[in-house]
CSV table of C-alpha atoms in Angstrom, one decimal:
chain,number,residue,atom,x,y,z
A,1,UNK,CA,-10.9,14.9,-13.9
A,2,UNK,CA,-9.7,12.0,-16.1
A,3,UNK,CA,-8.4,9.0,-14.3
A,4,UNK,CA,-4.8,9.5,-15.5
A,5,UNK,CA,-4.6,13.1,-14.0
A,6,UNK,CA,-5.7,11.8,-10.7
A,7,UNK,CA,-2.8,9.3,-10.7
A,8,UNK,CA,-0.3,12.2,-11.2
A,9,UNK,CA,-1.7,14.1,-8.3
A,10,UNK,CA,-1.4,11.3,-5.8
A,11,UNK,CA,1.0,11.8,-2.8
A,12,UNK,CA,4.0,9.5,-2.4
A,13,UNK,CA,3.2,6.8,0.1
A,14,UNK,CA,4.9,6.3,3.4
A,15,UNK,CA,6.6,2.9,3.1
A,16,UNK,CA,5.3,0.1,5.2
A,17,UNK,CA,7.9,-1.2,7.5
A,18,UNK,CA,8.2,-4.3,9.7
A,19,UNK,CA,6.6,-4.5,13.1
A,20,UNK,CA,9.9,-5.3,14.7
A,21,UNK,CA,10.2,-7.7,17.6
A,22,UNK,CA,9.2,-5.2,20.3
A,23,UNK,CA,5.6,-4.2,19.7
A,24,UNK,CA,4.4,-3.1,23.2
A,25,UNK,CA,2.5,-5.9,24.7
A,26,UNK,CA,0.6,-3.5,27.0
A,27,UNK,CA,-1.0,-1.8,23.9
A,28,UNK,CA,-2.9,-5.1,23.4
A,29,UNK,CA,-4.4,-5.1,26.9
A,30,UNK,CA,-7.8,-4.1,25.7
A,31,UNK,CA,-7.8,-6.4,22.7
A,32,UNK,CA,-10.3,-9.2,22.7
A,33,UNK,CA,-10.1,-12.6,21.1
A,34,UNK,CA,-13.7,-13.3,21.9
A,35,UNK,CA,-15.9,-11.7,19.2
A,36,UNK,CA,-19.0,-13.0,20.9
A,37,UNK,CA,-18.7,-11.0,24.0
A,38,UNK,CA,-17.5,-7.4,23.5
A,39,UNK,CA,-18.0,-6.5,27.2
A,40,UNK,CA,-17.9,-8.7,30.2
A,41,UNK,CA,-20.8,-9.2,32.6
A,42,UNK,CA,-23.8,-8.2,30.4
A,43,UNK,CA,-26.5,-10.3,28.9
A,44,UNK,CA,-26.1,-9.2,25.3
A,45,UNK,CA,-23.9,-11.2,23.0
A,46,UNK,CA,-23.5,-11.8,19.2
A,47,UNK,CA,-26.0,-14.1,17.6
A,48,UNK,CA,-25.0,-17.0,15.5
A,49,UNK,CA,-23.3,-20.4,15.8
A,50,UNK,CA,-20.4,-20.2,18.3
A,51,UNK,CA,-17.2,-21.6,17.0
A,52,UNK,CA,-13.6,-21.7,18.2
A,53,UNK,CA,-10.6,-21.4,15.9
A,54,UNK,CA,-7.2,-22.7,17.1
A,55,UNK,CA,-4.3,-21.9,14.8
A,56,UNK,CA,-0.6,-21.3,14.6
A,57,UNK,CA,1.7,-19.2,12.5
A,58,UNK,CA,4.9,-21.0,11.4
A,59,UNK,CA,8.0,-19.8,9.6
A,60,UNK,CA,10.0,-21.4,6.7
A,61,UNK,CA,11.6,-23.9,9.0
A,62,UNK,CA,8.3,-25.0,10.5
A,63,UNK,CA,9.0,-23.2,13.8
A,64,UNK,CA,6.3,-21.2,15.5
A,65,UNK,CA,6.6,-17.5,14.6
A,66,UNK,CA,6.6,-15.8,17.9
A,67,UNK,CA,5.7,-12.1,18.4
A,68,UNK,CA,3.2,-11.7,15.5
A,69,UNK,CA,0.4,-9.2,15.7
A,70,UNK,CA,-2.8,-10.7,14.3
A,71,UNK,CA,-5.9,-9.0,13.1
A,72,UNK,CA,-9.2,-10.8,12.4
A,73,UNK,CA,-12.1,-9.4,10.4
A,74,UNK,CA,-15.3,-11.1,9.5
A,75,UNK,CA,-19.0,-10.8,8.6
A,76,UNK,CA,-21.8,-11.6,11.0
A,77,UNK,CA,-24.1,-14.6,10.8
A,78,UNK,CA,-25.9,-13.0,7.8
A,79,UNK,CA,-22.7,-12.4,5.9
A,80,UNK,CA,-22.8,-8.6,6.5
A,81,UNK,CA,-19.7,-6.7,7.5
A,82,UNK,CA,-20.0,-3.9,10.0
A,83,UNK,CA,-19.0,-0.8,8.0
A,84,UNK,CA,-20.3,2.7,7.7
A,85,UNK,CA,-22.2,1.6,4.6
A,86,UNK,CA,-24.2,-0.9,6.5
A,87,UNK,CA,-25.3,1.3,9.4
A,88,UNK,CA,-29.0,1.1,8.4
A,89,UNK,CA,-29.0,-2.6,7.4
A,90,UNK,CA,-31.6,-4.6,9.5
A,91,UNK,CA,-29.2,-7.5,9.4
A,92,UNK,CA,-26.5,-5.7,11.3
A,93,UNK,CA,-26.0,-7.3,14.7
A,94,UNK,CA,-25.5,-4.5,17.3
A,95,UNK,CA,-23.5,-6.8,19.5
A,96,UNK,CA,-21.0,-8.0,16.9
A,97,UNK,CA,-18.1,-5.9,15.5
A,98,UNK,CA,-16.3,-8.7,13.6
A,99,UNK,CA,-12.9,-7.3,14.6
A,100,UNK,CA,-10.3,-8.8,16.9
A,101,UNK,CA,-6.6,-8.1,17.4
A,102,UNK,CA,-4.0,-10.1,19.3
A,103,UNK,CA,-0.3,-10.3,19.8
A,104,UNK,CA,0.8,-14.0,19.9
A,105,UNK,CA,3.7,-14.5,22.2
A,106,UNK,CA,4.6,-18.0,20.9
A,107,UNK,CA,2.9,-18.2,17.5
A,108,UNK,CA,-0.3,-19.9,18.6
A,109,UNK,CA,-3.7,-18.2,18.7
A,110,UNK,CA,-7.3,-19.0,19.8
A,111,UNK,CA,-10.3,-17.1,18.5
A,112,UNK,CA,-13.8,-17.5,19.8
A,113,UNK,CA,-16.4,-16.1,17.4
A,114,UNK,CA,-19.5,-16.9,15.5
A,115,UNK,CA,-19.5,-18.7,12.1
A,116,UNK,CA,-19.9,-16.0,9.4
A,117,UNK,CA,-22.8,-16.4,7.1
A,118,UNK,CA,-23.4,-16.0,3.4
A,119,UNK,CA,-24.9,-12.8,2.0
A,120,UNK,CA,-26.9,-14.0,-1.0
A,121,UNK,CA,-27.9,-10.5,-2.0
A,122,UNK,CA,-24.5,-10.0,-3.5
A,123,UNK,CA,-24.0,-10.6,-7.3
A,124,UNK,CA,-21.2,-13.0,-6.4
A,125,UNK,CA,-21.9,-14.3,-2.8
A,126,UNK,CA,-18.8,-15.0,-0.7
A,127,UNK,CA,-18.3,-18.3,1.1
A,128,UNK,CA,-18.0,-17.9,4.9
A,129,UNK,CA,-14.6,-16.5,5.5
A,130,UNK,CA,-12.4,-14.7,8.0
A,131,UNK,CA,-9.7,-12.2,7.0
A,132,UNK,CA,-6.4,-12.6,8.7
A,133,UNK,CA,-3.7,-10.0,8.7
A,134,UNK,CA,-0.3,-10.7,10.1
A,135,UNK,CA,2.3,-8.1,11.1
A,136,UNK,CA,5.6,-9.3,12.5
A,137,UNK,CA,9.3,-8.6,12.5
A,138,UNK,CA,11.0,-9.2,9.2
A,139,UNK,CA,7.9,-8.7,7.0
A,140,UNK,CA,5.5,-6.1,5.8
A,141,UNK,CA,1.8,-6.8,6.2
A,142,UNK,CA,0.6,-10.2,5.1
A,143,UNK,CA,-3.1,-10.8,4.4
A,144,UNK,CA,-5.2,-13.8,3.6
A,145,UNK,CA,-8.7,-15.2,4.1
A,146,UNK,CA,-9.6,-18.5,5.9
A,147,UNK,CA,-12.5,-20.6,4.7
A,148,UNK,CA,-14.5,-23.5,6.2
A,149,UNK,CA,-13.7,-27.0,4.9
A,150,UNK,CA,-16.7,-28.7,3.2
A,151,UNK,CA,-18.8,-25.6,2.6
A,152,UNK,CA,-20.7,-25.9,-0.7
A,153,UNK,CA,-20.3,-22.1,-1.3
A,154,UNK,CA,-16.5,-22.6,-1.4
A,155,UNK,CA,-17.0,-24.0,-5.0
A,156,UNK,CA,-18.2,-20.7,-6.2
A,157,UNK,CA,-16.3,-18.2,-4.0
A,158,UNK,CA,-14.5,-15.7,-6.3
A,159,UNK,CA,-11.4,-15.5,-4.1
A,160,UNK,CA,-10.9,-19.3,-3.8
A,161,UNK,CA,-11.5,-19.7,-7.5
A,162,UNK,CA,-8.9,-17.0,-8.3
A,163,UNK,CA,-6.0,-19.1,-6.9
A,164,UNK,CA,-4.6,-22.4,-8.2
A,165,UNK,CA,-6.7,-25.4,-7.1
A,166,UNK,CA,-3.9,-27.2,-5.2
A,167,UNK,CA,-3.4,-24.1,-3.0
A,168,UNK,CA,-7.0,-23.8,-1.9
A,169,UNK,CA,-6.9,-26.4,0.8
A,170,UNK,CA,-4.2,-24.4,2.6
A,171,UNK,CA,-6.8,-21.8,3.4
A,172,UNK,CA,-9.4,-24.3,4.9
A,173,UNK,CA,-10.3,-24.4,8.5
A,174,UNK,CA,-10.8,-28.0,9.5
A,175,UNK,CA,-13.4,-29.0,12.1
A,176,UNK,CA,-11.3,-31.3,14.4
A,177,UNK,CA,-12.9,-31.6,17.9
A,178,UNK,CA,-15.6,-30.2,20.1
A,179,UNK,CA,-15.4,-28.3,23.3
A,180,UNK,CA,-17.2,-29.5,26.4
A,181,UNK,CA,-20.2,-27.3,25.6
A,182,UNK,CA,-20.4,-28.8,22.1
A,183,UNK,CA,-18.7,-25.8,20.3
A,184,UNK,CA,-16.9,-27.0,17.1
A,185,UNK,CA,-13.2,-26.3,17.3
A,186,UNK,CA,-11.5,-25.6,13.9
A,187,UNK,CA,-7.8,-25.9,13.3
A,188,UNK,CA,-5.5,-24.2,10.8
A,189,UNK,CA,-1.8,-23.9,10.3
A,190,UNK,CA,-0.5,-20.7,8.5
A,191,UNK,CA,2.9,-21.2,6.9
A,192,UNK,CA,4.5,-17.8,6.1
A,193,UNK,CA,7.0,-19.4,3.9
A,194,UNK,CA,8.4,-22.8,2.8
A,195,UNK,CA,6.6,-26.0,2.0
A,196,UNK,CA,2.8,-25.6,2.0
A,197,UNK,CA,3.3,-21.8,2.0
A,198,UNK,CA,-0.1,-20.2,2.7
A,199,UNK,CA,-1.4,-18.1,-0.3
A,200,UNK,CA,-1.3,-14.4,0.6
A,201,UNK,CA,-3.0,-11.6,-1.2
A,202,UNK,CA,-1.8,-8.2,-2.5
A,203,UNK,CA,-3.7,-5.7,-0.4
A,204,UNK,CA,-1.9,-2.7,-1.9
A,205,UNK,CA,-2.1,-3.3,-5.7
A,206,UNK,CA,-5.4,-5.1,-5.9
B,1,UNK,CA,-7.1,-17.3,-14.0
B,2,UNK,CA,-4.5,-16.6,-11.3
B,3,UNK,CA,-3.2,-13.1,-11.3
B,4,UNK,CA,-0.2,-12.1,-9.3
B,5,UNK,CA,0.8,-8.9,-7.6
B,6,UNK,CA,4.1,-8.1,-5.8
B,7,UNK,CA,6.7,-10.6,-4.8
B,8,UNK,CA,7.8,-9.5,-1.3
B,9,UNK,CA,11.5,-8.9,-0.9
B,10,UNK,CA,13.7,-10.3,1.8
B,11,UNK,CA,15.5,-7.7,3.9
B,12,UNK,CA,19.3,-8.3,3.3
B,13,UNK,CA,21.1,-9.6,6.5
B,14,UNK,CA,17.7,-9.9,8.2
B,15,UNK,CA,17.4,-13.5,9.4
B,16,UNK,CA,13.8,-13.1,10.5
B,17,UNK,CA,12.9,-11.8,7.1
B,18,UNK,CA,14.5,-14.8,5.5
B,19,UNK,CA,12.4,-17.1,7.6
B,20,UNK,CA,9.1,-15.3,7.4
B,21,UNK,CA,8.9,-13.8,3.9
B,22,UNK,CA,6.6,-15.7,1.5
B,23,UNK,CA,8.5,-16.8,-1.6
B,24,UNK,CA,5.5,-17.1,-3.8
B,25,UNK,CA,4.2,-13.9,-5.4
B,26,UNK,CA,1.1,-12.4,-3.7
B,27,UNK,CA,-2.2,-13.1,-5.4
B,28,UNK,CA,-4.3,-10.2,-6.7
B,29,UNK,CA,-7.7,-9.9,-5.1
B,30,UNK,CA,-10.6,-10.2,-7.5
B,31,UNK,CA,-13.0,-7.2,-7.4
B,32,UNK,CA,-15.9,-9.3,-6.0
B,33,UNK,CA,-13.8,-10.0,-2.9
B,34,UNK,CA,-12.0,-6.7,-2.5
B,35,UNK,CA,-14.3,-5.0,0.0
B,36,UNK,CA,-14.0,-7.9,2.4
B,37,UNK,CA,-10.3,-7.2,2.9
B,38,UNK,CA,-10.8,-3.8,4.5
B,39,UNK,CA,-11.2,-4.3,8.2
B,40,UNK,CA,-13.2,-1.6,10.0
B,41,UNK,CA,-11.8,-1.4,13.5
B,42,UNK,CA,-14.4,-0.1,15.9
B,43,UNK,CA,-13.9,3.5,17.2
B,44,UNK,CA,-14.0,2.5,20.9
B,45,UNK,CA,-10.6,3.8,21.7
B,46,UNK,CA,-10.0,6.1,24.7
B,47,UNK,CA,-6.6,7.7,25.3
B,48,UNK,CA,-5.3,10.0,28.0
B,49,UNK,CA,-3.7,13.2,26.8
B,50,UNK,CA,-0.6,12.4,28.9
B,51,UNK,CA,0.0,9.2,26.8
B,52,UNK,CA,1.5,11.5,24.1
B,53,UNK,CA,4.3,12.6,26.5
B,54,UNK,CA,6.8,9.8,26.4
B,55,UNK,CA,9.5,11.9,28.2
B,56,UNK,CA,8.0,10.9,31.6
B,57,UNK,CA,6.1,8.0,33.0
B,58,UNK,CA,3.1,10.1,34.1
B,59,UNK,CA,2.6,13.8,34.7
B,60,UNK,CA,4.7,15.2,37.5
B,61,UNK,CA,7.3,12.5,37.3
B,62,UNK,CA,11.0,13.2,36.5
B,63,UNK,CA,11.9,13.2,32.8
B,64,UNK,CA,13.9,10.4,31.1
B,65,UNK,CA,17.5,10.6,30.1
B,66,UNK,CA,18.3,12.0,26.6
B,67,UNK,CA,17.3,14.7,24.2
B,68,UNK,CA,13.6,15.6,24.2
B,69,UNK,CA,12.0,15.8,20.7
B,70,UNK,CA,8.6,16.7,19.5
B,71,UNK,CA,7.1,14.7,16.6
B,72,UNK,CA,4.3,16.3,14.6
B,73,UNK,CA,2.6,15.3,11.4
B,74,UNK,CA,-0.5,14.8,9.4
B,75,UNK,CA,-2.0,11.5,8.3
B,76,UNK,CA,-3.7,11.4,4.9
B,77,UNK,CA,-4.6,9.0,2.2
B,78,UNK,CA,-2.9,9.3,-1.1
B,79,UNK,CA,-5.3,11.9,-2.3
B,80,UNK,CA,-4.4,14.2,0.6
B,81,UNK,CA,-7.7,13.6,2.5
B,82,UNK,CA,-7.1,13.7,6.3
B,83,UNK,CA,-7.4,10.4,8.2
B,84,UNK,CA,-9.1,11.6,11.4
B,85,UNK,CA,-9.8,9.8,14.7
B,86,UNK,CA,-7.3,7.1,14.0
B,87,UNK,CA,-5.4,5.6,16.9
B,88,UNK,CA,-1.6,6.2,16.6
B,89,UNK,CA,0.6,3.9,18.7
B,90,UNK,CA,4.3,4.7,18.9
B,91,UNK,CA,7.2,3.0,20.6
B,92,UNK,CA,10.9,3.5,20.6
B,93,UNK,CA,14.1,2.5,22.4
B,94,UNK,CA,15.5,4.7,25.1
B,95,UNK,CA,18.6,6.9,24.8
B,96,UNK,CA,20.8,3.9,25.2
B,97,UNK,CA,19.1,1.8,22.5
B,98,UNK,CA,17.2,-0.4,24.9
B,99,UNK,CA,13.5,-1.2,24.7
B,100,UNK,CA,11.4,-1.7,27.8
B,101,UNK,CA,9.9,-4.8,26.1
B,102,UNK,CA,10.4,-8.0,28.2
B,103,UNK,CA,11.8,-9.8,25.0
B,104,UNK,CA,14.6,-7.3,24.5
B,105,UNK,CA,17.6,-9.3,25.8
B,106,UNK,CA,20.3,-6.9,24.7
B,107,UNK,CA,21.4,-6.1,28.2
B,108,UNK,CA,21.7,-2.4,27.2
B,109,UNK,CA,21.1,0.2,29.9
B,110,UNK,CA,17.5,0.7,31.1
B,111,UNK,CA,16.1,4.1,32.1
B,112,UNK,CA,13.8,3.9,35.1
B,113,UNK,CA,12.0,7.1,33.9
B,114,UNK,CA,11.2,5.8,30.4
B,115,UNK,CA,8.2,3.7,29.4
B,116,UNK,CA,8.9,3.7,25.7
B,117,UNK,CA,5.3,3.6,24.4
B,118,UNK,CA,2.7,6.3,23.6
B,119,UNK,CA,-0.7,6.7,22.1
B,120,UNK,CA,-2.8,9.5,20.6
B,121,UNK,CA,-5.8,10.1,18.3
B,122,UNK,CA,-5.4,12.1,15.1
B,123,UNK,CA,-7.6,15.3,15.1
B,124,UNK,CA,-10.2,16.3,12.5
B,125,UNK,CA,-7.5,17.4,10.1
B,126,UNK,CA,-5.5,14.2,10.5
B,127,UNK,CA,-2.8,15.9,12.7
B,128,UNK,CA,-1.0,14.3,15.6
B,129,UNK,CA,1.7,15.3,18.0
B,130,UNK,CA,3.8,13.5,20.7
B,131,UNK,CA,6.9,14.0,22.7
B,132,UNK,CA,9.7,11.4,23.3
B,133,UNK,CA,13.4,11.1,23.7
B,134,UNK,CA,15.7,10.7,20.7
B,135,UNK,CA,16.2,6.9,20.6
B,136,UNK,CA,19.7,5.4,20.6
B,137,UNK,CA,21.0,3.1,17.9
B,138,UNK,CA,21.7,-0.5,18.8
B,139,UNK,CA,23.7,-3.4,17.6
B,140,UNK,CA,21.1,-5.7,16.2
B,141,UNK,CA,23.3,-8.5,14.8
B,142,UNK,CA,26.7,-8.6,16.6
B,143,UNK,CA,28.0,-11.4,14.4
B,144,UNK,CA,28.1,-9.2,11.4
B,145,UNK,CA,28.3,-5.8,13.1
B,146,UNK,CA,25.0,-4.7,11.8
B,147,UNK,CA,23.3,-1.9,13.7
B,148,UNK,CA,19.8,-0.6,13.7
B,149,UNK,CA,19.7,3.1,13.0
B,150,UNK,CA,17.7,5.4,15.3
B,151,UNK,CA,14.0,4.9,14.6
B,152,UNK,CA,10.6,5.3,16.0
B,153,UNK,CA,7.9,2.7,15.4
B,154,UNK,CA,4.3,3.7,14.3
B,155,UNK,CA,1.1,1.8,14.1
B,156,UNK,CA,-2.0,3.5,12.8
B,157,UNK,CA,-5.4,2.0,13.1
B,158,UNK,CA,-9.0,3.1,13.5
B,159,UNK,CA,-11.8,2.9,10.9
B,160,UNK,CA,-10.4,1.1,8.0
B,161,UNK,CA,-7.0,2.9,8.1
B,162,UNK,CA,-4.0,0.9,9.2
B,163,UNK,CA,-0.3,1.0,8.6
B,164,UNK,CA,2.7,-0.1,10.5
B,165,UNK,CA,5.8,1.8,9.7
B,166,UNK,CA,9.0,3.5,11.2
B,167,UNK,CA,10.3,7.0,11.2
B,168,UNK,CA,14.1,7.3,10.6
B,169,UNK,CA,16.5,10.2,11.1
B,170,UNK,CA,18.5,11.8,8.3
B,171,UNK,CA,22.3,11.2,8.2
B,172,UNK,CA,22.2,8.3,10.7
B,173,UNK,CA,25.4,6.5,9.7
B,174,UNK,CA,23.6,3.1,10.1
B,175,UNK,CA,20.8,4.0,7.7
B,176,UNK,CA,22.6,2.6,4.7
B,177,UNK,CA,22.9,-0.9,5.9
B,178,UNK,CA,19.5,-1.2,7.4
B,179,UNK,CA,17.6,-4.1,5.7
B,180,UNK,CA,14.3,-2.4,5.4
B,181,UNK,CA,15.8,0.9,4.3
B,182,UNK,CA,17.6,-0.9,1.5
B,183,UNK,CA,14.2,-2.4,0.4
B,184,UNK,CA,12.7,1.1,0.4
B,185,UNK,CA,15.3,2.4,-2.2
B,186,UNK,CA,14.7,5.9,-3.3
B,187,UNK,CA,11.4,6.0,-1.4
B,188,UNK,CA,13.3,6.0,1.9
B,189,UNK,CA,12.9,9.8,1.9
B,190,UNK,CA,9.2,9.3,2.8
B,191,UNK,CA,10.2,7.7,6.0
B,192,UNK,CA,12.6,10.4,7.3
B,193,UNK,CA,11.3,12.9,9.9
B,194,UNK,CA,12.0,16.5,8.7
B,195,UNK,CA,13.9,18.3,11.4
B,196,UNK,CA,12.8,21.8,12.5
B,197,UNK,CA,13.9,24.2,15.2
B,198,UNK,CA,11.8,24.8,18.4
B,199,UNK,CA,12.5,27.9,20.4
B,200,UNK,CA,13.2,27.7,24.1
B,201,UNK,CA,14.9,24.8,25.9
B,202,UNK,CA,12.0,22.4,26.4
B,203,UNK,CA,12.9,20.5,23.3
B,204,UNK,CA,16.1,19.8,21.4
B,205,UNK,CA,14.2,20.1,18.1
B,206,UNK,CA,11.1,18.9,16.4
B,207,UNK,CA,10.5,16.5,13.5
B,208,UNK,CA,7.7,16.7,11.0
B,209,UNK,CA,6.6,13.2,9.8
B,210,UNK,CA,3.6,13.3,7.5
B,211,UNK,CA,2.2,9.8,6.9
B,212,UNK,CA,0.4,8.8,3.6
B,213,UNK,CA,-1.4,5.6,3.8
B,214,UNK,CA,-1.9,3.9,0.4
B,215,UNK,CA,-4.0,1.2,-1.1
B,216,UNK,CA,-7.7,1.0,-0.4
B,217,UNK,CA,-7.3,0.7,3.3
B,218,UNK,CA,-7.2,4.3,4.6
B,219,UNK,CA,-10.8,5.3,4.0
B,220,UNK,CA,-13.8,3.3,3.5
B,221,UNK,CA,-14.9,2.7,-0.1
B,222,UNK,CA,-13.4,5.2,-2.3
B,223,UNK,CA,-14.7,3.6,-5.5
B,224,UNK,CA,-15.3,7.0,-7.0
B,225,UNK,CA,-11.6,7.8,-7.0
B,226,UNK,CA,-9.9,4.6,-8.1
């Protein structure tokens, strides 16, 4: 079937809508903001460099955006995403899913994870990054990707290169401090709107 | 170099939308980065069958106040392929327009027999079903007398499918001033539950709400079709 015919046969989409202010908090009870330990009390854990990301979501006035539902998605230490296509890949880490979800009451979040790697088998390798999706009252889904400040591979990352240079720094996680066990703590401020607005991407049309 | 997609619209009279909507157009994602934007949520969900009955807290308990309604529908991608084994989370206000959420400060009447949240998993054909009470409207912005029409919230996730949306009711007098309904324009029809009769007195009526998830999110890698 030619491409144009397929377009005609497509169903009309259900409109996205806002999350509203009352997403049930109890539905997040089993969500986990520690991607290293999926289950508690067992010896297995994800392999890679442990990191902590502390961030916040702010609105146009610089106030914390309370009640956002956040989704995080990332590759493992080899730069491989867990997907059905990669089930037989040796570099898949059985103890790492790369997915986390969290409702932030006050607009702040803390994610414990491993630093994603670079998959050099790709034609255009991606710099280490973490996909962030934000659902909240007043908006449809917002998506972006966060990168690590100072990574050499940032210079050739196809997504970073696709946005104006002055905006790239707004997507950079900055190593600020260390936890007691030596874990690097990264910081980022996401601005939904206003000055220093974070670049967001079109997940529907792209 | 930079390519732009949609510019998100601000919901009229929606103060939160005014504060949280990016003003800059969204950036298109280059092909080399596209796959990385499709989160694949692990299938480790488990749900009790009774979670699909929102008319009572747990089996055997008394039913909540209001009209009992059955919502049924099918979840597909835009090519009509069923989205199976996805987690559907639903939540709605009680008969009086009050959510059980601790951040609902409206002061409207609570119902001790209404939890207000439910969950289910779509079957192999993408079908789902749950029971709830018809939600009440509520005054969202008293200053400008703007109401929220009756609606039920939906979140769908599992695999790479995910969508957050709301089902509305036909002929609700408050539909026309709802900020998100205004943004939907003619496509609002897609978000209305289609009423149907149910025999017997267990339910007031049923609503069929088929959900079509767009973009490249619903199923993993559909390169052969786009």
